[in-house]
mmCIF file of C-alpha atoms in Angstrom:
data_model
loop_
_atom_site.group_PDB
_atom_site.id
_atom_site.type_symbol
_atom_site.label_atom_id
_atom_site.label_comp_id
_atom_site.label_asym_id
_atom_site.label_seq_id
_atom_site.Cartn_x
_atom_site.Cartn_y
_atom_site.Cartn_z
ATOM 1 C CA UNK A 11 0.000 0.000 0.000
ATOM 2 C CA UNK A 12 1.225 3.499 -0.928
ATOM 3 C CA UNK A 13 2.400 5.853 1.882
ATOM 4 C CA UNK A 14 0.572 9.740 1.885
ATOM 5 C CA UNK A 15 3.899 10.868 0.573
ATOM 6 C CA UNK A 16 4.250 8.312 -2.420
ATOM 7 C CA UNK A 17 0.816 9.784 -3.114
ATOM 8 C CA UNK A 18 2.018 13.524 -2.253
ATOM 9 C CA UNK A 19 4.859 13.171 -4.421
ATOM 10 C CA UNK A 20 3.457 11.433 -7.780
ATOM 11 C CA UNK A 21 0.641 14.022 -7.356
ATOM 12 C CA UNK A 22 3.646 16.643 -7.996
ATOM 13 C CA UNK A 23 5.329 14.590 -10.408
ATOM 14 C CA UNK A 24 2.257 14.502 -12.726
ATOM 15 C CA UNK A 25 1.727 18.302 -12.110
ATOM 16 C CA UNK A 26 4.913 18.969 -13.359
ATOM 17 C CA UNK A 27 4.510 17.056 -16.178
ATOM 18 C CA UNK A 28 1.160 18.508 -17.279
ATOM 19 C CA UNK A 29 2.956 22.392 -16.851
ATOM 20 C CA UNK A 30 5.550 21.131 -19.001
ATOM 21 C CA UNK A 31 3.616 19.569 -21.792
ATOM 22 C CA UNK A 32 1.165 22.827 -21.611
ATOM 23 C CA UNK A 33 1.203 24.276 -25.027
ATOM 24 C CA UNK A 34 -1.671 27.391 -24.760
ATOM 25 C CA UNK A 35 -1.015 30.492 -22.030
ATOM 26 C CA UNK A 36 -3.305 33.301 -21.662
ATOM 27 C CA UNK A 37 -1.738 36.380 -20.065
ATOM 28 C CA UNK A 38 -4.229 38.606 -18.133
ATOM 29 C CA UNK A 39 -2.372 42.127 -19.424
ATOM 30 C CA UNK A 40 -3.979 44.512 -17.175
ATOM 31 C CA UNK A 41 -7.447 44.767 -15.790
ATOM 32 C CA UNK A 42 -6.954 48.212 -16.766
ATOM 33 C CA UNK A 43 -9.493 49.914 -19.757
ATOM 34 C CA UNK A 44 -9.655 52.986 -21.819
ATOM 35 C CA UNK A 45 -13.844 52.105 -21.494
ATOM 36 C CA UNK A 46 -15.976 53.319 -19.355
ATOM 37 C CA UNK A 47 -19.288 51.080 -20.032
ATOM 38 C CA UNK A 48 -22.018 50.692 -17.615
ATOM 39 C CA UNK A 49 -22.544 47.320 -17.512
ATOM 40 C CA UNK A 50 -18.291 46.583 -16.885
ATOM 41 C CA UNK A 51 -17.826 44.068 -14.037
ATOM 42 C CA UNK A 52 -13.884 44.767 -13.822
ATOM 43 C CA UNK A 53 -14.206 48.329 -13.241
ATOM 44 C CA UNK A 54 -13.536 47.969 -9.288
ATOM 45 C CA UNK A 55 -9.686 46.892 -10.102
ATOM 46 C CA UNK A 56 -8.944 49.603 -12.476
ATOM 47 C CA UNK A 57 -5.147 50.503 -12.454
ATOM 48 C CA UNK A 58 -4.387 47.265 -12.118
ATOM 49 C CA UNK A 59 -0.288 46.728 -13.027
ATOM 50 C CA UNK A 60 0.551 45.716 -16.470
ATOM 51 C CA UNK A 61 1.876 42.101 -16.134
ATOM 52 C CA UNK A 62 5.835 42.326 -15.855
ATOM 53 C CA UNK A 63 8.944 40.812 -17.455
ATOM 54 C CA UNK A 64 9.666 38.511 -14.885
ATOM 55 C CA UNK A 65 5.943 37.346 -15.112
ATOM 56 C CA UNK A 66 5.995 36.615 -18.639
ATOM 57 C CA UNK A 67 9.428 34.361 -18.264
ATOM 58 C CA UNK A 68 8.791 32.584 -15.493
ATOM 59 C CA UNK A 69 5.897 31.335 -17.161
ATOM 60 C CA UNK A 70 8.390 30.329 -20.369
ATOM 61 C CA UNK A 71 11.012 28.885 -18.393
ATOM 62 C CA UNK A 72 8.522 26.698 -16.457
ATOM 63 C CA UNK A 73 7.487 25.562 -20.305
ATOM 64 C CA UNK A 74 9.384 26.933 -23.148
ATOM 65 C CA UNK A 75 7.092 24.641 -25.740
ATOM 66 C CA UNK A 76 3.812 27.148 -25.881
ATOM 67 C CA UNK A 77 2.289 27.290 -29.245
ATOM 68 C CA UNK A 78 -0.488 29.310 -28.440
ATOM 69 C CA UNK A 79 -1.266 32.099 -26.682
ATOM 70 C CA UNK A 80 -4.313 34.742 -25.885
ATOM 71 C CA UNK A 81 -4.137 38.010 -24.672
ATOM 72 C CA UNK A 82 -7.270 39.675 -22.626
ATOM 73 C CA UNK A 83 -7.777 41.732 -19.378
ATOM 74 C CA UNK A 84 -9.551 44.512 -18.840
ATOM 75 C CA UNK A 85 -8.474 46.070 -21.956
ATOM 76 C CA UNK A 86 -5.089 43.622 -23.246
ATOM 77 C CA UNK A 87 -4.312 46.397 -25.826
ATOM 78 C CA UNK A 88 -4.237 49.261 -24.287
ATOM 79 C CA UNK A 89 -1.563 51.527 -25.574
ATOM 80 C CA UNK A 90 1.171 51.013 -22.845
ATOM 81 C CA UNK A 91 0.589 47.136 -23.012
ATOM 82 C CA UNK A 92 2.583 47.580 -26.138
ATOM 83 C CA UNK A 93 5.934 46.757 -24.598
ATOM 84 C CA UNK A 94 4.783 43.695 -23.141
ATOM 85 C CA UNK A 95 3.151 42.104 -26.035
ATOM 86 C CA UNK A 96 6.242 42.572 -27.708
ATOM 87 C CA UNK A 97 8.198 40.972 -25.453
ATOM 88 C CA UNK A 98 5.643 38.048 -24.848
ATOM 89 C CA UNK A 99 6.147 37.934 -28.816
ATOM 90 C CA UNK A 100 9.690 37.696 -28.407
ATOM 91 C CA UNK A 101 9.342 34.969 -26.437
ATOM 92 C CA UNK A 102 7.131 32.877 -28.986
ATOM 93 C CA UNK A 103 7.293 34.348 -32.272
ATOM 94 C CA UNK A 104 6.282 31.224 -33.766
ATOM 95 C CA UNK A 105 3.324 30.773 -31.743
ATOM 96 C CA UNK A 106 -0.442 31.344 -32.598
ATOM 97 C CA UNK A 107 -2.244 34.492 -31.349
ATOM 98 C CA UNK A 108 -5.720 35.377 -29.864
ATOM 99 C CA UNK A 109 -7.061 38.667 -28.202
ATOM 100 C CA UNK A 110 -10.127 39.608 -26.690
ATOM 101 C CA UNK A 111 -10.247 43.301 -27.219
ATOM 102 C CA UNK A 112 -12.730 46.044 -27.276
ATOM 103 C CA UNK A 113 -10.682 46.800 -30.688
ATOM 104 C CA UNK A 114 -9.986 50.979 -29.965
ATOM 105 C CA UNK A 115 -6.447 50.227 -30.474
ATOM 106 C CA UNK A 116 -6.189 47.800 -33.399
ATOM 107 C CA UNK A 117 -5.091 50.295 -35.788
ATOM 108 C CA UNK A 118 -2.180 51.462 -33.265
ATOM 109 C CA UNK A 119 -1.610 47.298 -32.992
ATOM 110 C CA UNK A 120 -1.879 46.276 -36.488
ATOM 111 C CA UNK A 121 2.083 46.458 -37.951
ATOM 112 C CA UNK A 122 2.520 43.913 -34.762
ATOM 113 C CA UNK A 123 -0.309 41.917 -35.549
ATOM 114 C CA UNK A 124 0.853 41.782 -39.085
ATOM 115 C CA UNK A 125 3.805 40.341 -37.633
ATOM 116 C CA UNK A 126 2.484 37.092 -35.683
ATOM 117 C CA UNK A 127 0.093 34.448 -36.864
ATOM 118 C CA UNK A 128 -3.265 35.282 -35.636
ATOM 119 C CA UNK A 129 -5.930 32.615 -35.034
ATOM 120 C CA UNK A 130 -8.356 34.914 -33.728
ATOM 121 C CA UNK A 131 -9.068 39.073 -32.840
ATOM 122 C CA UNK A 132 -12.481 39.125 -30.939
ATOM 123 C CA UNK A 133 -14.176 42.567 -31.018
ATOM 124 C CA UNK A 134 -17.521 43.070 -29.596
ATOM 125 C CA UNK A 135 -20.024 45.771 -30.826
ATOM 126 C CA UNK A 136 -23.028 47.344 -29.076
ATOM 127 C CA UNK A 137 -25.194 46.837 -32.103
ATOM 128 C CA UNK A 138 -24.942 50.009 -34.675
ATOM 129 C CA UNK A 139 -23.215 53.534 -34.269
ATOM 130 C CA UNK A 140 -25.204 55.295 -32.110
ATOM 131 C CA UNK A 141 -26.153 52.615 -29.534
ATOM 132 C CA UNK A 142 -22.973 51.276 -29.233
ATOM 133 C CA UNK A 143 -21.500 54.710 -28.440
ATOM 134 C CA UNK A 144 -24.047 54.757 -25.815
ATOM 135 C CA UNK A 145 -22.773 52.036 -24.088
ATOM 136 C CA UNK A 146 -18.824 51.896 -25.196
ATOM 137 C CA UNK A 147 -17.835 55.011 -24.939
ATOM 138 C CA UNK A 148 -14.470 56.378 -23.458
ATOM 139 C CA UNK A 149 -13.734 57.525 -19.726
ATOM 140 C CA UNK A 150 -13.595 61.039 -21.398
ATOM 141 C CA UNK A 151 -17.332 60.276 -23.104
ATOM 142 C CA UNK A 152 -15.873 60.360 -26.713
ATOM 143 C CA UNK A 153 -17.370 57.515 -29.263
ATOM 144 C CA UNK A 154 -15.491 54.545 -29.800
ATOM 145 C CA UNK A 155 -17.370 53.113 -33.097
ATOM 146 C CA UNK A 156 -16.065 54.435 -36.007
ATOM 147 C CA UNK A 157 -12.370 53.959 -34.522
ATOM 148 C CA UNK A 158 -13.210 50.586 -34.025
ATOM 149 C CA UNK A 159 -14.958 49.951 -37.413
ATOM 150 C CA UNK A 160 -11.433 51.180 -39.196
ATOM 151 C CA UNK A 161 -9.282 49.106 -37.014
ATOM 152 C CA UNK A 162 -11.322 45.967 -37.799
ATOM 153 C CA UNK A 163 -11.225 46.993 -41.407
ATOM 154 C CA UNK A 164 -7.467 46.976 -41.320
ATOM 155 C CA UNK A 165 -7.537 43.628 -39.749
ATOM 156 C CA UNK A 166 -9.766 42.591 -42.523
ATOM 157 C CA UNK A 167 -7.467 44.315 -45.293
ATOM 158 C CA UNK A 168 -4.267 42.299 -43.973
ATOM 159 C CA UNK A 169 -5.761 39.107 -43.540
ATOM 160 C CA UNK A 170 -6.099 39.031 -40.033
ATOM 161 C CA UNK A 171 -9.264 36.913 -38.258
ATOM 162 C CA UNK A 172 -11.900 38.356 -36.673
ATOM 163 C CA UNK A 173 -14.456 37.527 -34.411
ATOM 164 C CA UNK A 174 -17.440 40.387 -34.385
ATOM 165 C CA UNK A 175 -19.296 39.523 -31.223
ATOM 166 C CA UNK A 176 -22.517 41.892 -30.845
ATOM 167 C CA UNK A 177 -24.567 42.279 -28.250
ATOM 168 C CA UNK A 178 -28.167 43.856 -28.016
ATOM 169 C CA UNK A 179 -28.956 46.329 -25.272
ATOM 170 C CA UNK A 180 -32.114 47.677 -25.001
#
């Protein structure tokens, strides 16, 4: 009969194993947003750090064999995320890309994105123009749609996937 510690310690043997056979990491960027929309239920940890360095290579030391990886967060591509995308990028530039993104900052994204193989860019829309500037507007109270409509149309224009996930508010 096997001891608690024979247990304990193929328990940790087979968790090790599984880390280093992973092969898909997600990296929470920041819960951070450039948003301000009314139904957000990450606003309460707003200025949330960016994920660091050190973060992003402990998790490739502990498994240097990840062919895909997601990006999302509050907002994951928010202007000073930049650096760290890069760097995650440099880390796996032969790896497959997602994001979850409220898709304001494509356009400043899109030489990068250009750069990777992307398996997915999910944008979400508040229906057309007007309502979805209701509800996905800026902190400052500017629109966000027509911003958003040319970033995904550069997306489109380069070949990059997209995911258009609408909502309907009423």
């Amino acid at each position: 009969q096997k001891s608690k510690q024979d247990i304990i310690d193929r328990l940790k043997k087979v968790s090790e194993e599984r880390v280093q056979n992973q092969r898909i990491a997600w990296f929470v960027l920041t819960y951070s947003c450039n948003f301000a929309c009314p139904y957000c239920y990450e606003k309460d940890v707003e200025g949330s750090p960016i994920i660091s360095k050190s973060m992003v290579d402990k998790v490739f030391s502990s498994n240097p064999n990840i062919e895909y990886i997601g990006f999302f967060g509050g907002e994951p591509l928010l202007n000073n995320n930049m650096e760290i995308v890069k760097y995650i990028i440099s880390k796996a530039p032969n790896a497959k890309y997602s994001a979850i993104t409220n898709g304001y900052n494509l356009i400043d994204y899109i030489e990068i994105l250009k750069s990777i193989e992307v398996l997915n860019i999910q944008v979400t829309l508040d229906g057309a123009r007007e309502l979805h500037n209701k509800t996905r507007c800026l902190k400052n109270g500017l629109p966000t749609y027509d911003r958003i409509i040319d970033g995904i149309k550069k997306c489109i224009e380069n070949e990059i996937l997209m995911n258009i996930r609408t909502t309907k508010k009423t």
